[in-house]
XYZ file of C-alpha atoms in Angstrom:
281
model
C -8.865 -2.399 13.970
C -5.539 -0.644 14.142
C -3.504 -0.580 10.939
C -0.633 -2.604 12.428
C -0.652 -5.957 14.110
C 2.468 -7.534 15.844
C 3.801 -10.903 15.124
C 2.875 -12.019 18.629
C -0.711 -10.929 18.264
C -1.101 -12.521 14.827
C 0.366 -15.878 16.194
C -2.169 -15.719 18.989
C -5.013 -14.968 16.648
C -4.111 -17.810 14.369
C -3.900 -20.197 17.339
C -7.438 -19.292 18.390
C -10.706 -20.911 17.390
C -11.024 -21.478 13.707
C -14.031 -19.156 13.333
C -12.195 -16.226 14.939
C -8.935 -16.481 12.919
C -8.071 -13.629 10.529
C -7.640 -14.149 6.834
C -4.012 -13.720 6.043
C -2.755 -12.453 2.633
C 0.798 -12.935 1.448
C 1.404 -10.053 -0.933
C 5.133 -10.427 -1.501
C 6.238 -8.673 -4.719
C 9.382 -7.413 -6.260
C 9.833 -5.192 -9.238
C 12.891 -7.020 -10.377
C 11.970 -10.495 -9.135
C 11.916 -13.190 -8.127
C 8.271 -13.578 -8.223
C 6.473 -13.422 -4.918
C 4.684 -16.681 -5.684
C 8.006 -18.458 -5.548
C 8.823 -17.082 -2.148
C 5.334 -18.184 -1.133
C 5.924 -21.791 -2.115
C 9.205 -21.769 -0.253
C 7.444 -20.833 2.970
C 4.721 -18.611 4.314
C 2.701 -17.828 7.390
C 0.496 -20.895 8.042
C -2.896 -20.420 6.390
C -1.883 -17.432 4.272
C -3.251 -17.069 0.780
C -0.823 -15.649 -1.909
C -2.330 -12.542 -3.418
C -0.605 -10.979 -6.464
C -0.114 -7.233 -6.684
C -0.336 -7.089 -10.422
C -3.328 -9.320 -11.083
C -5.361 -8.717 -7.851
C -4.408 -5.546 -6.181
C -4.267 -3.540 -9.366
C -6.010 -3.398 -12.743
C -4.442 -3.715 -16.163
C -1.729 -1.139 -16.837
C -2.492 1.538 -19.396
C -3.908 5.068 -19.519
C -4.736 4.905 -15.784
C -1.092 4.196 -14.924
C 1.005 1.149 -14.031
C -1.014 0.006 -11.072
C -4.517 1.507 -11.444
C -7.287 0.520 -9.117
C -8.801 -2.850 -10.049
C -12.382 -3.089 -11.349
C -14.605 -3.549 -8.322
C -16.249 -6.709 -9.684
C -12.902 -8.262 -10.367
C -11.541 -7.315 -6.994
C -14.705 -8.756 -5.281
C -14.199 -12.033 -7.221
C -10.513 -12.240 -6.305
C -10.945 -11.367 -2.586
C -13.735 -13.881 -2.291
C -11.451 -16.577 -3.829
C -8.836 -15.631 -1.183
C -11.445 -16.301 1.547
C -12.137 -12.695 2.555
C -15.398 -12.588 4.469
C -17.577 -9.699 5.689
C -16.797 -8.998 9.339
C -13.629 -11.185 9.469
C -10.214 -9.427 10.029
C -7.676 -9.438 7.301
C -3.918 -9.182 7.871
C -1.551 -8.595 4.889
C 2.235 -8.976 4.887
C 5.172 -8.597 2.486
C 8.904 -9.273 3.021
C 10.255 -5.746 2.175
C 9.322 -2.384 3.489
C 5.730 -2.878 4.141
C 4.488 -0.832 1.044
C 2.857 -3.684 -0.826
C 1.095 -4.761 2.381
C 0.067 -1.200 2.713
C -1.485 -1.295 -0.779
C -3.503 -4.323 0.287
C -4.516 -2.417 3.497
C -5.525 0.651 1.560
C -7.408 -1.291 -1.179
C -9.437 -3.295 1.375
C -10.312 -0.166 3.260
C -11.332 1.504 -0.064
C -13.472 -1.501 -0.807
C -15.395 -0.973 2.440
C -13.693 -3.618 4.588
C -12.511 -1.883 7.765
C -11.131 -4.762 9.683
C -7.720 -4.892 8.067
C -4.209 -4.486 9.308
C -0.616 -5.244 8.063
C 2.001 -7.310 9.888
C 4.421 -5.104 11.500
C 7.915 -6.075 10.260
C 6.455 -8.384 7.772
C 7.577 -11.874 6.954
C 11.108 -11.185 7.979
C 9.956 -10.442 11.606
C 7.729 -13.404 11.592
C 10.572 -15.828 10.769
C 13.171 -14.056 12.869
C 11.057 -14.602 15.978
C 10.746 -18.251 15.302
C 7.029 -18.372 14.466
C 6.007 -21.433 12.279
C 6.032 -21.419 8.533
C 4.239 -23.607 6.066
C 4.774 -24.757 2.498
C 1.271 -25.981 2.017
C -0.713 -24.274 -0.723
C -3.847 -22.891 0.936
C -7.184 -23.348 -0.713
C -9.643 -21.391 1.465
C -13.395 -21.649 1.410
C -14.735 -18.865 -0.729
C -15.515 -15.651 1.129
C -18.581 -13.394 0.795
C -17.156 -9.958 0.812
C -19.037 -7.262 -1.052
C -16.806 -4.670 -2.524
C -18.212 -1.131 -2.006
C -15.718 1.421 -3.325
C -15.368 4.807 -1.649
C -14.139 3.771 1.826
C -10.872 5.818 1.220
C -10.435 9.170 -0.554
C -9.084 8.887 -4.107
C -7.630 11.882 -5.959
C -7.557 12.436 -9.685
C -4.903 14.392 -11.509
C -6.675 17.682 -11.208
C -7.390 17.200 -7.528
C -3.741 16.227 -6.864
C -2.673 19.372 -8.564
C -4.999 21.505 -6.533
C -3.962 19.840 -3.273
C -0.283 20.619 -4.131
C -1.263 24.318 -4.292
C -3.819 24.582 -1.504
C -2.875 21.834 0.971
C -0.048 19.330 1.119
C 0.685 16.769 -1.515
C 3.493 14.367 -0.574
C 5.605 12.556 -3.170
C 6.597 9.149 -1.771
C 9.385 8.373 -4.277
C 13.063 8.432 -3.513
C 14.659 11.917 -3.877
C 16.479 11.401 -7.200
C 13.234 10.478 -9.022
C 11.393 13.398 -7.320
C 14.117 15.797 -8.428
C 13.995 14.490 -11.945
C 17.639 13.291 -11.821
C 16.502 9.887 -13.061
C 13.359 8.199 -14.224
C 13.795 4.509 -14.905
C 10.117 3.607 -15.505
C 7.743 6.437 -16.399
C 7.559 8.657 -19.557
C 8.977 11.863 -17.947
C 11.083 12.778 -15.067
C 10.222 15.199 -12.267
C 7.308 15.772 -9.894
C 3.967 17.391 -9.678
C 4.524 21.169 -9.113
C 4.065 22.087 -5.485
C 4.473 18.496 -4.173
C 6.740 17.892 -1.188
C 9.251 14.999 -1.241
C 8.477 12.444 1.518
C 10.284 9.195 0.651
C 8.293 6.276 1.978
C 11.349 4.380 3.183
C 11.649 6.864 6.142
C 8.520 5.435 7.669
C 10.325 2.221 8.561
C 13.002 1.908 11.270
C 16.316 0.018 11.082
C 14.583 -3.055 12.456
C 12.104 -3.252 9.598
C 9.179 -2.155 11.750
C 7.093 0.982 11.506
C 8.267 3.948 13.363
C 6.182 4.970 16.492
C 3.298 7.359 15.903
C 5.062 10.189 17.683
C 8.027 9.881 15.386
C 5.852 9.746 12.255
C 3.915 12.861 13.476
C 7.126 14.697 14.022
C 8.276 13.777 10.500
C 5.071 14.947 8.926
C 5.240 18.211 10.870
C 8.652 18.699 9.540
C 7.370 18.268 6.065
C 4.968 21.143 6.680
C 1.805 19.366 7.656
C -0.380 21.477 9.994
C -3.203 20.042 11.986
C -6.494 19.891 10.005
C -4.765 20.654 6.694
C -5.889 18.641 3.739
C -3.128 16.177 2.702
C -2.563 13.463 0.041
C 0.111 11.287 -1.476
C 1.338 9.872 -4.686
C 4.288 7.907 -5.908
C 5.288 6.203 -9.057
C 2.199 3.969 -9.586
C 0.156 4.294 -6.393
C 1.622 1.448 -4.432
C 4.179 3.002 -2.136
C 2.038 6.140 -1.614
C -0.437 3.739 0.166
C 2.241 3.374 2.912
C 2.328 7.185 3.259
C -1.445 7.182 3.802
C -1.013 4.468 6.406
C 1.827 6.346 8.152
C -0.314 9.518 8.206
C -3.137 7.556 9.840
C -0.719 6.197 12.461
C 0.386 9.682 13.141
C -3.221 10.852 13.628
C -3.926 12.416 10.300
C -6.983 10.533 8.980
C -8.558 10.870 5.625
C -5.535 11.447 3.454
C -6.150 11.160 -0.234
C -4.324 8.831 -2.663
C -3.626 9.869 -6.236
C -3.976 6.270 -7.381
C -2.604 6.844 -10.948
C 0.394 8.790 -9.462
C 3.327 9.856 -11.629
C 2.742 6.916 -14.107
C -0.557 8.552 -14.870
C 0.451 12.227 -14.632
C 3.563 11.851 -16.825
C 1.554 10.281 -19.632
C 0.047 13.687 -20.482
C 2.557 16.126 -22.069
C 0.245 18.996 -21.166
C 0.729 18.435 -17.458
C 3.695 20.334 -16.075
C 6.662 18.624 -14.420
C 8.882 20.328 -11.784
C 12.495 19.280 -11.282
C 15.049 19.892 -8.502
C 14.845 19.378 -4.812
C 12.226 22.033 -4.085
C 8.402 21.834 -4.668
C 8.490 24.266 -7.558
């Protein structure tokens, strides 16, 4: 299954036989609110199940960072409650830049569920094109997914540091945070020495949809990525970096690693260095 699905294709799939319909996850989330659950109650893709970033798509914040990977047993329980079934496609959407949906895509792939995509353009594209919405709270039949971690590469702090030296480590945060000019959330400002700034917002066009694969490939080449070179990504807490991994896959670079703890994990350790300024350092 390709990482992206169009609104037209999703509408057609949802209109098909009940047994062939994908499971749809509404993963709307905002750092400063309002809560995504409120937006869900106001309207959502018919049949979509609200899935919270903080309580389902991440574990408890702490030493592992602000959005560490969830415990596999907890993730399996929550995905089954959302109706996720083995062999049944899953489509995730948000209403912003696709990064939270990308986290759901990455996490399901990591859990061993390969039939997963995100809605290109998200909820905004769905409603702009006049597709139906619902205010019904969906209570799906429990799914049977078995979570088997390891389907996507995960980097720890030491591996991320080594990749910044010996391959290409992309920092998905906005440039002011990468450069250490500001740090509104985490303990220290700056970036992992050797990491290259690749703000995740550049993967989305003015229409809110993902840029074509050729444009993404050109972007990554401009950032210094060579064919066959090992590559990974991190961000503030491991969420928006998931969209970099997705963009890399769209551009033909498979197997990119994700530093799941990201800067929220790295910056907790005062013994780990922090580079500042616009250059990798």
